[in-house]
Every structure is written in C-alpha cells, then in structure tokens.
Coordinates of C-alpha atoms and ligand atoms in Angstrom, one line a residue:
X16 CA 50.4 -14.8 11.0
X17 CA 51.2 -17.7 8.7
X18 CA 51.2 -21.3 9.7
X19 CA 54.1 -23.4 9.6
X20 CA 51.5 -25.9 7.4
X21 CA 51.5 -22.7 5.1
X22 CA 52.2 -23.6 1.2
X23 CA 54.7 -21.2 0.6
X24 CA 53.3 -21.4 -3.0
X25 CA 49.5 -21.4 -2.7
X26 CA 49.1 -18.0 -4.6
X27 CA 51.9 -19.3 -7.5
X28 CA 51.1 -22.5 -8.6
X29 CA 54.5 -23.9 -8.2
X30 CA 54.7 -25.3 -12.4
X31 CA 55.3 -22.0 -13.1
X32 CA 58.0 -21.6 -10.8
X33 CA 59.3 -24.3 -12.0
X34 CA 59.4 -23.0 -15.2
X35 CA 62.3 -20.5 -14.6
X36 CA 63.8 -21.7 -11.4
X37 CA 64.5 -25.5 -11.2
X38 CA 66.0 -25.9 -8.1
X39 CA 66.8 -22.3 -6.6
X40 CA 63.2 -21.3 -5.9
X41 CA 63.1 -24.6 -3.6
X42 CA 66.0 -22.8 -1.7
X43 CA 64.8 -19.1 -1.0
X44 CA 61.5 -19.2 -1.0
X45 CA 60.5 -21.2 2.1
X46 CA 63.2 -19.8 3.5
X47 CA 62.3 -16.3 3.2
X48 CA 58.6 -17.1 4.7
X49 CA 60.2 -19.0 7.1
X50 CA 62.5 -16.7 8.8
X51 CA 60.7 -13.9 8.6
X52 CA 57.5 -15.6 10.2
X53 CA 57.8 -17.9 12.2
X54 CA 61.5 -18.9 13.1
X55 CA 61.3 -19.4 16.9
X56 CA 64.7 -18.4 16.9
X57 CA 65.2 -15.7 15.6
X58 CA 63.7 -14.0 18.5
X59 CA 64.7 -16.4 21.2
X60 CA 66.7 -15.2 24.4
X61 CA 70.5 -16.3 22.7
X62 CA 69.4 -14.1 19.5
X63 CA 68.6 -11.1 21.8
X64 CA 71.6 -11.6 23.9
X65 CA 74.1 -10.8 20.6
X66 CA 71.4 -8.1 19.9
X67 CA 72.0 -6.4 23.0
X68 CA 75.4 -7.6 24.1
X69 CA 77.5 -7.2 20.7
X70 CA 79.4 -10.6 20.5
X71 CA 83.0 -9.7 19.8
X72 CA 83.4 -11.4 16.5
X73 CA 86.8 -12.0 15.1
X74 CA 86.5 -9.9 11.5
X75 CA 89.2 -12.2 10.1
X76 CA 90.9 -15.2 11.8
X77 CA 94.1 -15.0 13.2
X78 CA 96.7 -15.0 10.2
X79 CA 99.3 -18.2 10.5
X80 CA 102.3 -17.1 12.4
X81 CA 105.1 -15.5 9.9
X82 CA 108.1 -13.3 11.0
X83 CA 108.5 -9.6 10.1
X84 CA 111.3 -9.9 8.4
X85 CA 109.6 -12.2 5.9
X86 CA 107.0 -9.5 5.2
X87 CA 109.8 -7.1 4.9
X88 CA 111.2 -9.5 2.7
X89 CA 108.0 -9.7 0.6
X90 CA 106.8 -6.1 0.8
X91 CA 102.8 -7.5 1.0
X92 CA 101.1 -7.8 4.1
X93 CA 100.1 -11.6 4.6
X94 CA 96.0 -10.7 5.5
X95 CA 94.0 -8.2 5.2
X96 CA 90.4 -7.8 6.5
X97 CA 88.3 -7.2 3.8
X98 CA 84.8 -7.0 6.1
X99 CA 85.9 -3.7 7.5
X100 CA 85.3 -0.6 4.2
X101 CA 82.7 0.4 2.6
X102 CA 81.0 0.6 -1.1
X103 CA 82.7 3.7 -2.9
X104 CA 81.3 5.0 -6.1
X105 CA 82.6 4.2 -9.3
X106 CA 83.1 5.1 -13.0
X107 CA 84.3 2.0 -14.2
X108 CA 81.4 -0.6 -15.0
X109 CA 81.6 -4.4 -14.9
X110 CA 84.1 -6.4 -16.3
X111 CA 81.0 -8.1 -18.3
X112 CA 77.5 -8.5 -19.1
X113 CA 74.9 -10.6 -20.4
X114 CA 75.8 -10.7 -23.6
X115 CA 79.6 -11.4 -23.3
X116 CA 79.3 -14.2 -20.9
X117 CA 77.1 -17.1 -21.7
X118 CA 76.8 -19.0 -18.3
X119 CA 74.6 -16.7 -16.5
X120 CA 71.7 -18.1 -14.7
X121 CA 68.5 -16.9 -16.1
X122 CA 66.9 -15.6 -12.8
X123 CA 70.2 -13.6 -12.3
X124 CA 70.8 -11.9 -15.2
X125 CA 69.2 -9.0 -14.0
X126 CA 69.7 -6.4 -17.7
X127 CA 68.7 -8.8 -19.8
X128 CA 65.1 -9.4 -18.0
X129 CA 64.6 -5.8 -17.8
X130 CA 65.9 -4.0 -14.6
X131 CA 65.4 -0.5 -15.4
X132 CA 68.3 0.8 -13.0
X133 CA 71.8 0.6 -13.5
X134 CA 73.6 2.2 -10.7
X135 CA 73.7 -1.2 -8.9
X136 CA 76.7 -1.6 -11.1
X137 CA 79.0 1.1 -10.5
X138 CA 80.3 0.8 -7.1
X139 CA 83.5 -0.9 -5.5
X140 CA 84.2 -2.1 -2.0
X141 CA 86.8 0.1 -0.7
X142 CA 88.4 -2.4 2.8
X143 CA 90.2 0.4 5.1
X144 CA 93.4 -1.7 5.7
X145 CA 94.3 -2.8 2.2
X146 CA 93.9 -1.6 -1.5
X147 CA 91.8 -4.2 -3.4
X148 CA 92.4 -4.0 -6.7
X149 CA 90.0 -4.8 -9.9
X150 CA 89.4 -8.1 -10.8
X151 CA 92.5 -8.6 -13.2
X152 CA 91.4 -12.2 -14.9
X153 CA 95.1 -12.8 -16.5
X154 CA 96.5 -12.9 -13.1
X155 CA 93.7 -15.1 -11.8
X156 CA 95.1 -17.5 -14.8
X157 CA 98.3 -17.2 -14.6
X158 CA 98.3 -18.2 -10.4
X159 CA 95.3 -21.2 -11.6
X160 CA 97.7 -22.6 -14.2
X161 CA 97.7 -26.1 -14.4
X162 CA 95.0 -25.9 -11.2
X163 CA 91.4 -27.0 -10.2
X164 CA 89.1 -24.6 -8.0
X165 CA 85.9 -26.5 -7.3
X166 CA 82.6 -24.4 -5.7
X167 CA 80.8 -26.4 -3.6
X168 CA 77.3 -25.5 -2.1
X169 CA 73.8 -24.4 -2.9
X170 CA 72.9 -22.2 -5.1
X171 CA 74.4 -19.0 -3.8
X172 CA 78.1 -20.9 -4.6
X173 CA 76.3 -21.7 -8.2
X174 CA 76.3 -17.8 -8.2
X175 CA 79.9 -16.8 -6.7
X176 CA 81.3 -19.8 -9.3
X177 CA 79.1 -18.1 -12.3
X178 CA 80.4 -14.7 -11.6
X179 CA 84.0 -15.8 -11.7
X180 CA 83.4 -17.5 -14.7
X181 CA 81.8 -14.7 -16.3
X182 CA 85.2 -12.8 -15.1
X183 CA 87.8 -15.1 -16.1
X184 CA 86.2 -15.6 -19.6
X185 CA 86.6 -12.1 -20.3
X186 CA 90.7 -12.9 -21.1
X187 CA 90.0 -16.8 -22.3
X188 CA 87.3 -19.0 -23.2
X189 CA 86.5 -21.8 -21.3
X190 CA 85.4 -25.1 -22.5
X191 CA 82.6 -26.8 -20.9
X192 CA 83.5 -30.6 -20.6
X193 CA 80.9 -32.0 -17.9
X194 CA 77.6 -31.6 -17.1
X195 CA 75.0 -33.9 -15.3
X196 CA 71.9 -32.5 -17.2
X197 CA 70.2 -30.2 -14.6
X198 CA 73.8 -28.0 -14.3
X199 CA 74.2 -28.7 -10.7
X200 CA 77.3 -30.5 -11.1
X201 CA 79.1 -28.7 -14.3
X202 CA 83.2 -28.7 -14.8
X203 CA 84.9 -26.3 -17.4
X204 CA 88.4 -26.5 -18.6
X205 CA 90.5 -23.3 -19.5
X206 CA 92.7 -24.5 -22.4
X207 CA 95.0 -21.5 -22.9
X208 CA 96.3 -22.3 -18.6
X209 CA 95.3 -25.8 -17.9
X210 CA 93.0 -24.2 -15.4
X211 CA 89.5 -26.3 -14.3
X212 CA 86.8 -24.4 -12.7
X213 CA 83.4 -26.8 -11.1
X214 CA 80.4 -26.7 -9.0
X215 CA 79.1 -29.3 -7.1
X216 CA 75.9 -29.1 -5.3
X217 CA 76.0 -30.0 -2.2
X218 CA 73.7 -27.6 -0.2
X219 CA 74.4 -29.0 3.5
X220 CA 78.1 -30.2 2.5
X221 CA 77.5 -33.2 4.7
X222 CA 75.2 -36.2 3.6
X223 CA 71.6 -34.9 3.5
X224 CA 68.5 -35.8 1.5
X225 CA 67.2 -32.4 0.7
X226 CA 63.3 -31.9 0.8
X227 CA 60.5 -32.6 -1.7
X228 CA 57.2 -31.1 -2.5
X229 CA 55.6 -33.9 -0.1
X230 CA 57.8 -34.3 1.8
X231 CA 59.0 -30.3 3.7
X232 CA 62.0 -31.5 5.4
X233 CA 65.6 -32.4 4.7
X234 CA 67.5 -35.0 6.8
X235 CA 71.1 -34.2 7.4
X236 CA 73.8 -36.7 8.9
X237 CA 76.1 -34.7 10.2
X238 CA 79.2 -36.9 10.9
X239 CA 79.7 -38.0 7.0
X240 CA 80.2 -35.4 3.9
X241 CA 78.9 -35.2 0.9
X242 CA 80.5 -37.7 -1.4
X243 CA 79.0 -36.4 -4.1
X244 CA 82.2 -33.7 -3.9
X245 CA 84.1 -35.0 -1.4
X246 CA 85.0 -38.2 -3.5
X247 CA 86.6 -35.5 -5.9
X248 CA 88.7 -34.1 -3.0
X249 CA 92.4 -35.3 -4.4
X250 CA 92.0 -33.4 -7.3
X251 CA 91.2 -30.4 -6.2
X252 CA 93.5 -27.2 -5.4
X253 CA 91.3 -24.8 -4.0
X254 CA 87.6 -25.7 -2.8
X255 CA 85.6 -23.0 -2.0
X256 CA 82.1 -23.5 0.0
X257 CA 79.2 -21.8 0.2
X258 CA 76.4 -22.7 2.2
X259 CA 73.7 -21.5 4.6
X260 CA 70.2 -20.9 3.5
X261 CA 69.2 -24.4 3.4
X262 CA 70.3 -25.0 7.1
X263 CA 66.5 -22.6 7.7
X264 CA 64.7 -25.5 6.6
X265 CA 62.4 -27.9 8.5
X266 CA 64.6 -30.7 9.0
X267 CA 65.9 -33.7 11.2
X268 CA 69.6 -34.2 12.2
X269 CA 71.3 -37.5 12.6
X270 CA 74.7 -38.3 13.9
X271 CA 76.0 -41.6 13.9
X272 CA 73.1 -43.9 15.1
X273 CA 71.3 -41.4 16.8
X274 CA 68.8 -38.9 16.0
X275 CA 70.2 -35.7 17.5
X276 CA 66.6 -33.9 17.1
X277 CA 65.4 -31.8 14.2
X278 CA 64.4 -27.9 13.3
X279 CA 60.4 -26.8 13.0
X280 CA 58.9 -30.8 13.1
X281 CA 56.3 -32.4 15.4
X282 CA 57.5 -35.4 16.5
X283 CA 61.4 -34.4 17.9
X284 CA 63.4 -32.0 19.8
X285 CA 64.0 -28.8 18.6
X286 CA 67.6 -28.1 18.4
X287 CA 67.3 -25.5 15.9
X288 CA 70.3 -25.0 13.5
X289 CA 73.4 -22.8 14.7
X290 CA 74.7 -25.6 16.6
X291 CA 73.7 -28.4 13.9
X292 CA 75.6 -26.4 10.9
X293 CA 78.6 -25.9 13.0
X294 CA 78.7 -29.5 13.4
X295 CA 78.3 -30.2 9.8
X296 CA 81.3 -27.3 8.8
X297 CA 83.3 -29.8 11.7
X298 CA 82.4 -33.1 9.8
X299 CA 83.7 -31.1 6.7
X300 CA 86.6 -29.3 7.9
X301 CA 87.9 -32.4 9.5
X302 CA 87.2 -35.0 6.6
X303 CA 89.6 -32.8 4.1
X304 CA 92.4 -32.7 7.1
X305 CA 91.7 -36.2 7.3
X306 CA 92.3 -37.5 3.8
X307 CA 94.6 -34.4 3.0
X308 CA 97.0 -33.6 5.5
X309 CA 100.2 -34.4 5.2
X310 CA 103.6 -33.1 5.6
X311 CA 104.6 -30.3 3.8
X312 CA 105.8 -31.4 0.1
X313 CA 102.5 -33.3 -0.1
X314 CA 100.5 -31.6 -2.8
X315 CA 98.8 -28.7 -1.2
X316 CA 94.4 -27.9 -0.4
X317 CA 93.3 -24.8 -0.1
X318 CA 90.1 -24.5 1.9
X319 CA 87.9 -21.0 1.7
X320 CA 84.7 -20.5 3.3
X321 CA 82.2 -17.8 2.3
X322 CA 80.3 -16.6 4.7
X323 CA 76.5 -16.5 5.1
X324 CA 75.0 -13.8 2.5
X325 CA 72.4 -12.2 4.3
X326 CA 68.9 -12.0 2.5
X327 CA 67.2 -8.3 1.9
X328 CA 63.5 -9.4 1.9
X329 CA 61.2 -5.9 3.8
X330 CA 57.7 -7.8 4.2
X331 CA 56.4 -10.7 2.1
X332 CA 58.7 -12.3 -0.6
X333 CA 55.6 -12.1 -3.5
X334 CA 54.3 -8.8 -2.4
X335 CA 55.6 -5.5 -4.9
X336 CA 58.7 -4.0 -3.8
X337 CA 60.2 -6.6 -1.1
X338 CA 64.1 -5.8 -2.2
X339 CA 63.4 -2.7 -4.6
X340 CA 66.4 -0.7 -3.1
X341 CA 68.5 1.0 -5.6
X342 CA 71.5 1.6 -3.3
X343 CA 74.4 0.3 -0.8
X344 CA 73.2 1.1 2.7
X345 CA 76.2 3.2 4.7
X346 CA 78.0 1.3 7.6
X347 CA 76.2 3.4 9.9
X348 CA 72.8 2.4 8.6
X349 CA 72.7 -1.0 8.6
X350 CA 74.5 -3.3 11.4
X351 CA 75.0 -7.1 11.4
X352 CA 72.8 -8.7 13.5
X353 CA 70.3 -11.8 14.7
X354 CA 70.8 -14.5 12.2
X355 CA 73.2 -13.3 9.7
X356 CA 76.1 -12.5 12.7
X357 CA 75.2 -15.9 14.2
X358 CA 75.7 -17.9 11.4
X359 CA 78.4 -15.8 10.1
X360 CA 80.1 -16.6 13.6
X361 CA 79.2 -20.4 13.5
X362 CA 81.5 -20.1 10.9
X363 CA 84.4 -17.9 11.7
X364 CA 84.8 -20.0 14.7
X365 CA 84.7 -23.6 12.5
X366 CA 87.3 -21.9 10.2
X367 CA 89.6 -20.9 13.3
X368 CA 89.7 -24.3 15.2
X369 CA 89.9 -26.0 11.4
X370 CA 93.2 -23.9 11.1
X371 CA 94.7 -25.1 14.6
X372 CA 93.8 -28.6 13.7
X373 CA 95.7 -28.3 10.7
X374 CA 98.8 -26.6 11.6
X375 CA 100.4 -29.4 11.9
X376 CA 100.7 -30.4 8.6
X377 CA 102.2 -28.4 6.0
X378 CA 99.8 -28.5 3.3
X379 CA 96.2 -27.4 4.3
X380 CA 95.4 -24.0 4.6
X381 CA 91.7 -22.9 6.0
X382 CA 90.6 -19.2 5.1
X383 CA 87.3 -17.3 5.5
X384 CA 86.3 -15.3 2.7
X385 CA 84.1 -12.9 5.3
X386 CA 81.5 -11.3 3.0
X387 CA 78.6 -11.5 5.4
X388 CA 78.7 -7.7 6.1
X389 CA 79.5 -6.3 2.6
X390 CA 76.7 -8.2 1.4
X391 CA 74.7 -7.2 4.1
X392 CA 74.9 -3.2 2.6
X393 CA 74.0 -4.2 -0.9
X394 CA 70.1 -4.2 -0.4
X395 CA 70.2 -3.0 -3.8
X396 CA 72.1 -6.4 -5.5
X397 CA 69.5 -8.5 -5.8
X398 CA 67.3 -9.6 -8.7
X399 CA 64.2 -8.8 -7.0
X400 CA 61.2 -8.9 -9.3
X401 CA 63.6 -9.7 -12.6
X402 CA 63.9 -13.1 -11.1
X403 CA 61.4 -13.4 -14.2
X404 CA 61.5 -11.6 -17.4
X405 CA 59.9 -8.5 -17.5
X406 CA 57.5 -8.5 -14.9
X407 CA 55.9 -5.5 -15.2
X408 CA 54.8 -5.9 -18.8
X409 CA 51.7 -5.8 -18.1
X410 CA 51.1 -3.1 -15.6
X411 CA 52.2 -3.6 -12.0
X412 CA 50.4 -6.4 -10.0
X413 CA 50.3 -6.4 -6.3
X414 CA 51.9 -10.1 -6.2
X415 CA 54.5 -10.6 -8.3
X416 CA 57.6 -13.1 -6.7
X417 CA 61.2 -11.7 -5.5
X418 CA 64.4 -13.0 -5.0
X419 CA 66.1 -11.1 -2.6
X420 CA 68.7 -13.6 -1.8
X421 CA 70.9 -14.7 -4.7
X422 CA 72.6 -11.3 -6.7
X423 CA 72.4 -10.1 -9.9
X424 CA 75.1 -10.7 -12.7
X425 CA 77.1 -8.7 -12.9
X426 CA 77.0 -7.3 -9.9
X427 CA 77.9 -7.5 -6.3
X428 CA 78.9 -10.7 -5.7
X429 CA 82.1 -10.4 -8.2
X430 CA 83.5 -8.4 -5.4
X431 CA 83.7 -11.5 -3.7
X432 CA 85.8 -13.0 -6.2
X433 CA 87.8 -9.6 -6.5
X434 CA 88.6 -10.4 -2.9
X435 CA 89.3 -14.2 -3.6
X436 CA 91.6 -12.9 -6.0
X437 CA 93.1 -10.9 -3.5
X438 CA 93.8 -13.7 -0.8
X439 CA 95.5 -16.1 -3.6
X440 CA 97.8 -13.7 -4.4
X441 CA 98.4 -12.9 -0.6
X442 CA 99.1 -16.5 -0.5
X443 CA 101.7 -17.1 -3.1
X444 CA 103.4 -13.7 -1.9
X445 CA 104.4 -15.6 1.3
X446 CA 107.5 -17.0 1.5
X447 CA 107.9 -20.9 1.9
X448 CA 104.4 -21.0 1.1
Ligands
NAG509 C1 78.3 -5.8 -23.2 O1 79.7 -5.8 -23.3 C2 80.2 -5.7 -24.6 C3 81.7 -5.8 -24.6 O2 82.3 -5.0 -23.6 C4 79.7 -4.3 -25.2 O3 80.1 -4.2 -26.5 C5 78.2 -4.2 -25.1 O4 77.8 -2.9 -25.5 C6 77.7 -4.5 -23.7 N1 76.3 -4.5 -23.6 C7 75.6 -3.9 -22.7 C8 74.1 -4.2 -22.8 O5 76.0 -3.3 -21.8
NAG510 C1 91.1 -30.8 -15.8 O1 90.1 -31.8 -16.1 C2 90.6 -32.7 -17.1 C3 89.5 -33.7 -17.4 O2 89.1 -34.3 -16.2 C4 91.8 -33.4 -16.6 O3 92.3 -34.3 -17.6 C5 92.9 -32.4 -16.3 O4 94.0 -33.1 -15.7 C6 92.3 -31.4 -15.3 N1 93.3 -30.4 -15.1 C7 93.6 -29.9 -13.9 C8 94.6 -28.9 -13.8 O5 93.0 -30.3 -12.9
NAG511 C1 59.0 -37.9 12.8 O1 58.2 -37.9 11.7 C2 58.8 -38.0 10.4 C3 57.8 -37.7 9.3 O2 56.6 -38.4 9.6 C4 59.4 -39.4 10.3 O3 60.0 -39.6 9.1 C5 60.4 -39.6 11.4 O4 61.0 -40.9 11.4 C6 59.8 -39.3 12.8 N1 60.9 -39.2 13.7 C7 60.8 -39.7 14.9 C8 62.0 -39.6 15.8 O5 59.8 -40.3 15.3
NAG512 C1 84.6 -32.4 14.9 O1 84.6 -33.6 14.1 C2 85.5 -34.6 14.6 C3 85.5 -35.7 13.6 O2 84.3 -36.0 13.0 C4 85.0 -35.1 16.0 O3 85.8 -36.1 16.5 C5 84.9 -33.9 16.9 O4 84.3 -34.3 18.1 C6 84.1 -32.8 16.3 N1 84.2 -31.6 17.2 C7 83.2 -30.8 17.5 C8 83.5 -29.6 18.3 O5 82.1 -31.0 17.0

C-alpha cells in the first residue's frame, strides 16, 4: 500500500513527463494513484450506501415547462435523455483525423503515436428515446453564426473543445487569434459565420491556486469564480464546463473568512470533496444568474455542464496494460457507481436547483450534458500507453505510463459534441425560445 507522501513520479523522473505533457500529467496522474489507493472515501459508509442502495438519479433534469400543443406545433421533442442507449457498431469512421485537423493535443492523438487498433473508432451511441444524428458541422455553423461558445475547465474541457474544433473545421477553417503561450487560454474565430470558439482553464471554476511540485495541494475559495473566465462572461453565448478530476486532489477549502477544512492534509478537517465541489458548481451557477439574468429580451446565456468522465485505470497507472481494452463494455457489464455516480449526482442536482433559480428570468438556460455513463462504457477510448509516441519501440517494458482519463482524437468524446449539437438544435426548435 502506497503512502499518501508517495511521489507519484519516483520511477519517471518527472522532466520527462514534462516533456510531452505540460500541464495534463499534473492532472491525472496523482489522481489516478490517489483514488485508487488511498482515497478514504471511496470506501466510506455514504459511498457503500449508493453501492448498495441505488440512489435514484435523475438521468436528465426536468425539461422547462412547455405545452403540448407547442411540441405539436414544432414536431421535435423539447429533451431527450441521451445517458440511457448504448454504443452500436458502425461503418462510417470519424469525421477527421490527425492529419486533417491541426489542433490536436499530442498525448491524444492516439494514430499518429502509433495505436495499432482501430475499432475504437467505428462505433456510435445509439440513446433509446431519440435519434442522434452525426455530427453535421454546417448546421453547428449555421446555429453559432455571429456567436461565442467558450469551454471552460481542466483539461478534459481542453479535450471536448479540441474535438469540436477538429469537427467544425472539417466544413471551415478557423483562425486562431489568441493564445497565452502555454495554450491554456486559446480563442479562434470562424470567419466564413462570425462564430468564436475558446478555452479557458479554470480547473476548479471558482478561485483556486492549483498545486505545485513542492507544494501537493490546491486551495480553493469556494464563494468567488474564476475571473480568469468569468470576467469574459458578457460575451459569451454558450459556456460549457467541464470539471472534476482536480476536485481528488489534496487540498484546503476556504469560504469567505473561514477555512471550511481541507481533503487528504494533516493539519485540518477532512471534509473530503462531494460536498466542497457542489459548493463551488453553486458559487458558479449563481455568479452567471447573478451578472446575467435578466428579463427576457436581455441577450441570452446558455449554461451546459458535462458531467464527470469516469477514469478506466485496472491496477497501477505506469504498469503495462492499465486501460488496454479494445472495446465498449455492454450496459449490463459495467454499472455506474462509487465516485463517478456521486460526482455525476453532485452535479445533476447543482444543475437542477441552478434551473429553478433562474426561471425567473427569461434569458438563462442551465442544461446537463450527462455523459458520465456513456463514457463510463468506453474502456476502450483512452490513449493509454500512446500518451507518448510509440512506446513500444523498443520491446515491451513492464513500466511504461497511461493515460486512462482524457480520450483519444478522434474518438469518443466527439459523441459528446454530437449530443451538444443535438441539444442546441432542441433549443432553437422551441418556440418563444
Ligand atoms: C485522414 O483524412 C483524410 C481526409 O478525409 C484522408 O485523405 C486520409 O487518408 C486520412 N488519413 C488517415 C491516416 O486515416
Ligand atoms: C469574436 O472575437 C473577435 C475578437 O475579439 C470579436 O471582435 C468578435 O466580435 C467576436 N465575435 C463573436 C461572435 O463573439
Ligand atoms: C496547514 O498546513 C499548510 C501547509 O503547511 C498551511 O499552508 C496551512 O495554513 C495550514 N492550515 C491550518 C488551518 O493550520
Ligand atoms: C449558493 O450560492 C449562493 C450565493 O453564493 C449562496 O447564497 C447559497 O447559500 C448557496 N447555496 C448552497 C446550497 O450552497
């Protein structure tokens, strides 16, 4: 059993991590140690009570009230819930690949550092209540036009946002007109719709200094956002936010003046962290109502929240083979469970109460994009070992490091973005809306 003192890169000096993985590896690979070693909740009497006791989750929040006549009227259900299908076969292959987009993320782009296997490509979520058509990226410009859709998040948002990009770029070229430097806050403009697409990180959404190599814990204030986005909030149209892994971390909590405790330290209260992120999606939720809301006719926010994307790590992160599944997993083999349904409830529930709080004004609209349990069956997703380029080169060692968190482009995480798609359409089908 490891230590929580353990350096999570004693057997890879961490330079060459570096190398390849600026500031993703900081995210996962603690993460994955932590969780699967010593996380004292993730065993602890609540955990075991949804094990046992399934917690009846609300697969998509309620959809805002709207009279059957108008659906008549419109011919499109308003919602559908995309969580409940399963991953079909396929014939037709991604949209793109490595070579036709030029914004993938080295660790990501899984053919062009050598995964052997294909077959990771050629399947398509198949929801049970709705049809969910390919990713068509002249309608996704054409409803964009003359719009801004930021990503905030860590770097599973950096993924979603790359994948879309990678999509949309496949009918126009974007033009790249901001970048810090390190690429954690980038902003491209499509000329041919006036369309903006950004990232900003922003890995707890609310005020936080994140961790360092001395120093293994972030400190979150969970009552003020992120300004680093937030101060962008009037011009953007749709913000969608990804966040999660980095909530596993060591850290400390404050709120207001006080220190509410912290998560794996010495010298505070544990608290752990289902009950500190849902404070932080609060802060968030309620500072956009805040300094958005308005009556209808005010210009109109759009807020959607992807839910937690469950890791696939079997066994040690660095040891051969930790996510080297070639397939989906079938409903029946693989249930949501222990952390991924907690956090993925955490946030259903924000989402929910975020909606009622903003019913009264005409112009904010809160949606979940639930992807928590069809990225739970994708085992098979991930980058795994080509993280790195060609690993096995040189034979196959016993150690060689995994990511078995973020997803390989193309791949399965431009389903999400299918299903985004899907839900802005659904949105500018309603009538009055
Ligand atoms: C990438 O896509 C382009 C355009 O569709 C195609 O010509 C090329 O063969 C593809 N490359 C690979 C490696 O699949
Ligand atoms: C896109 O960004 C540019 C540069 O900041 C800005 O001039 C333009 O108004 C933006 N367009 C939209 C639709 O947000
Ligand atoms: C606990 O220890 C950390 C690290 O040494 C320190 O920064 C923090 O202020 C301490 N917190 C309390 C409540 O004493
Ligand atoms: C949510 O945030 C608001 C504003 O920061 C605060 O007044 C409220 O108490 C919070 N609610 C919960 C349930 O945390």
């Amino acid at each position: 059993m490891r230590s929580s003192n353990t350096n999570p890169f004693k057997d890879q000096p961490y330079s060459f991590a570096k190398k390849f993985v600026p500031y993703t590896l900081c995210a996962f690979l603690p993460v994955a140690l932590i969780y699967l070693y010593f996380d004292p909740f993730s065993l602890s009497p609540t955990d075991q009570l949804y094990w046992n006791n399934r917690v009846v989750v609300h697969s998509s929040p309620p959809p805002p009230p709207i009279s059957l006549e108008e659906r008549k009227k419109t011919g499109v259900r308003t919602s559908c819930d995309y969580s409940n299908g399963k991953w079909d076969p396929t014939n037709l292959g991604p949209l793109y690949n490595g070579t036709t987009c030029g914004t993938i993320k080295h660790g990501q782009n899984c053919m062009v550092f050598g995964r052997p296997d294909k077959d990771y490509l050629y399947w398509k979520w198949t929801p049970k209540e709705c049809k969910l058509p390919r990713f068509d990226p002249k309608t996704f410009l054409q409803l964009l036009e003359n719009k801004h859709i930021a990503f905030v998040g860590d770097s599973l948002a950096r993924n979603q946002l790359e994948s879309l990009l990678c999509l949309v770029a496949t009918a126009s070229s974007p033009n790249l007109f901001y970048t810090d430097g390190e690429g954690k806050f980038r902003k491209w403009n499509f000329p041919s719709h006036n369309m903006n697409i950004s990232i900003y990180w922003s890995p707890f959404l609310v005020r936080g200094i994140e961790k360092t190599l001395e120093n293994n814990f972030n400190t979150l204030y969970l009552d003020s956002v992120d300004e680093r986005w937030a101060s962008d909030m009037d011009h953007i149209d749709i913000l969608v936010l990804s966040v999660g892994h980095w909530y596993l971390h060591p850290a400390y909590y404050h709120y207001g003046d006080s220190v509410l405790g912290c998560h794996y330290c010495q010298n505070c209260t544990e608290i752990g962290f289902y009950d500190v992120f849902g404070k932080a999606l609060n802060t968030t939720f309620q500072t956009v109502i805040e300094r958005r809301g308005s009556d209808p006719g005010g210009s109109e926010i759009s807020v959607v929240l992807t839910t937690f994307s469950p890791a696939h790590f079997e066994g040690e992160w660095d040891q051969f083979g930790a996510c080297s599944k070639i397939k989906p997993y079938d409903e029946t083999e693989k249930k949501l469970e222990g952390m991924d349904l907690e956090m993925r409830k955490v946030e259903l529930e924000r989402v929910n109460f975020a909606k009622l709080k903003a019913e009264k004004f005409g112009n904010i609209r809160f949606e979940a994009l639930d992807v928590t349990k069809l990225a739970l069956l994708r085992p098979d997703g991930h980058p795994g070992p080509y993280m790195n380029p060609f690993p096995f080169a040189n034979g196959i060692a016993d150690r060689v490091p995994n990511d078995c968190v973020h997803w390989c482009l193309p791949g399965a995480i431009d389903t999400w973005n299918e299903i985004l798609l899907d839900v802005i359409k659904r949105w500018e089908s309603r009538v009055g809306r």
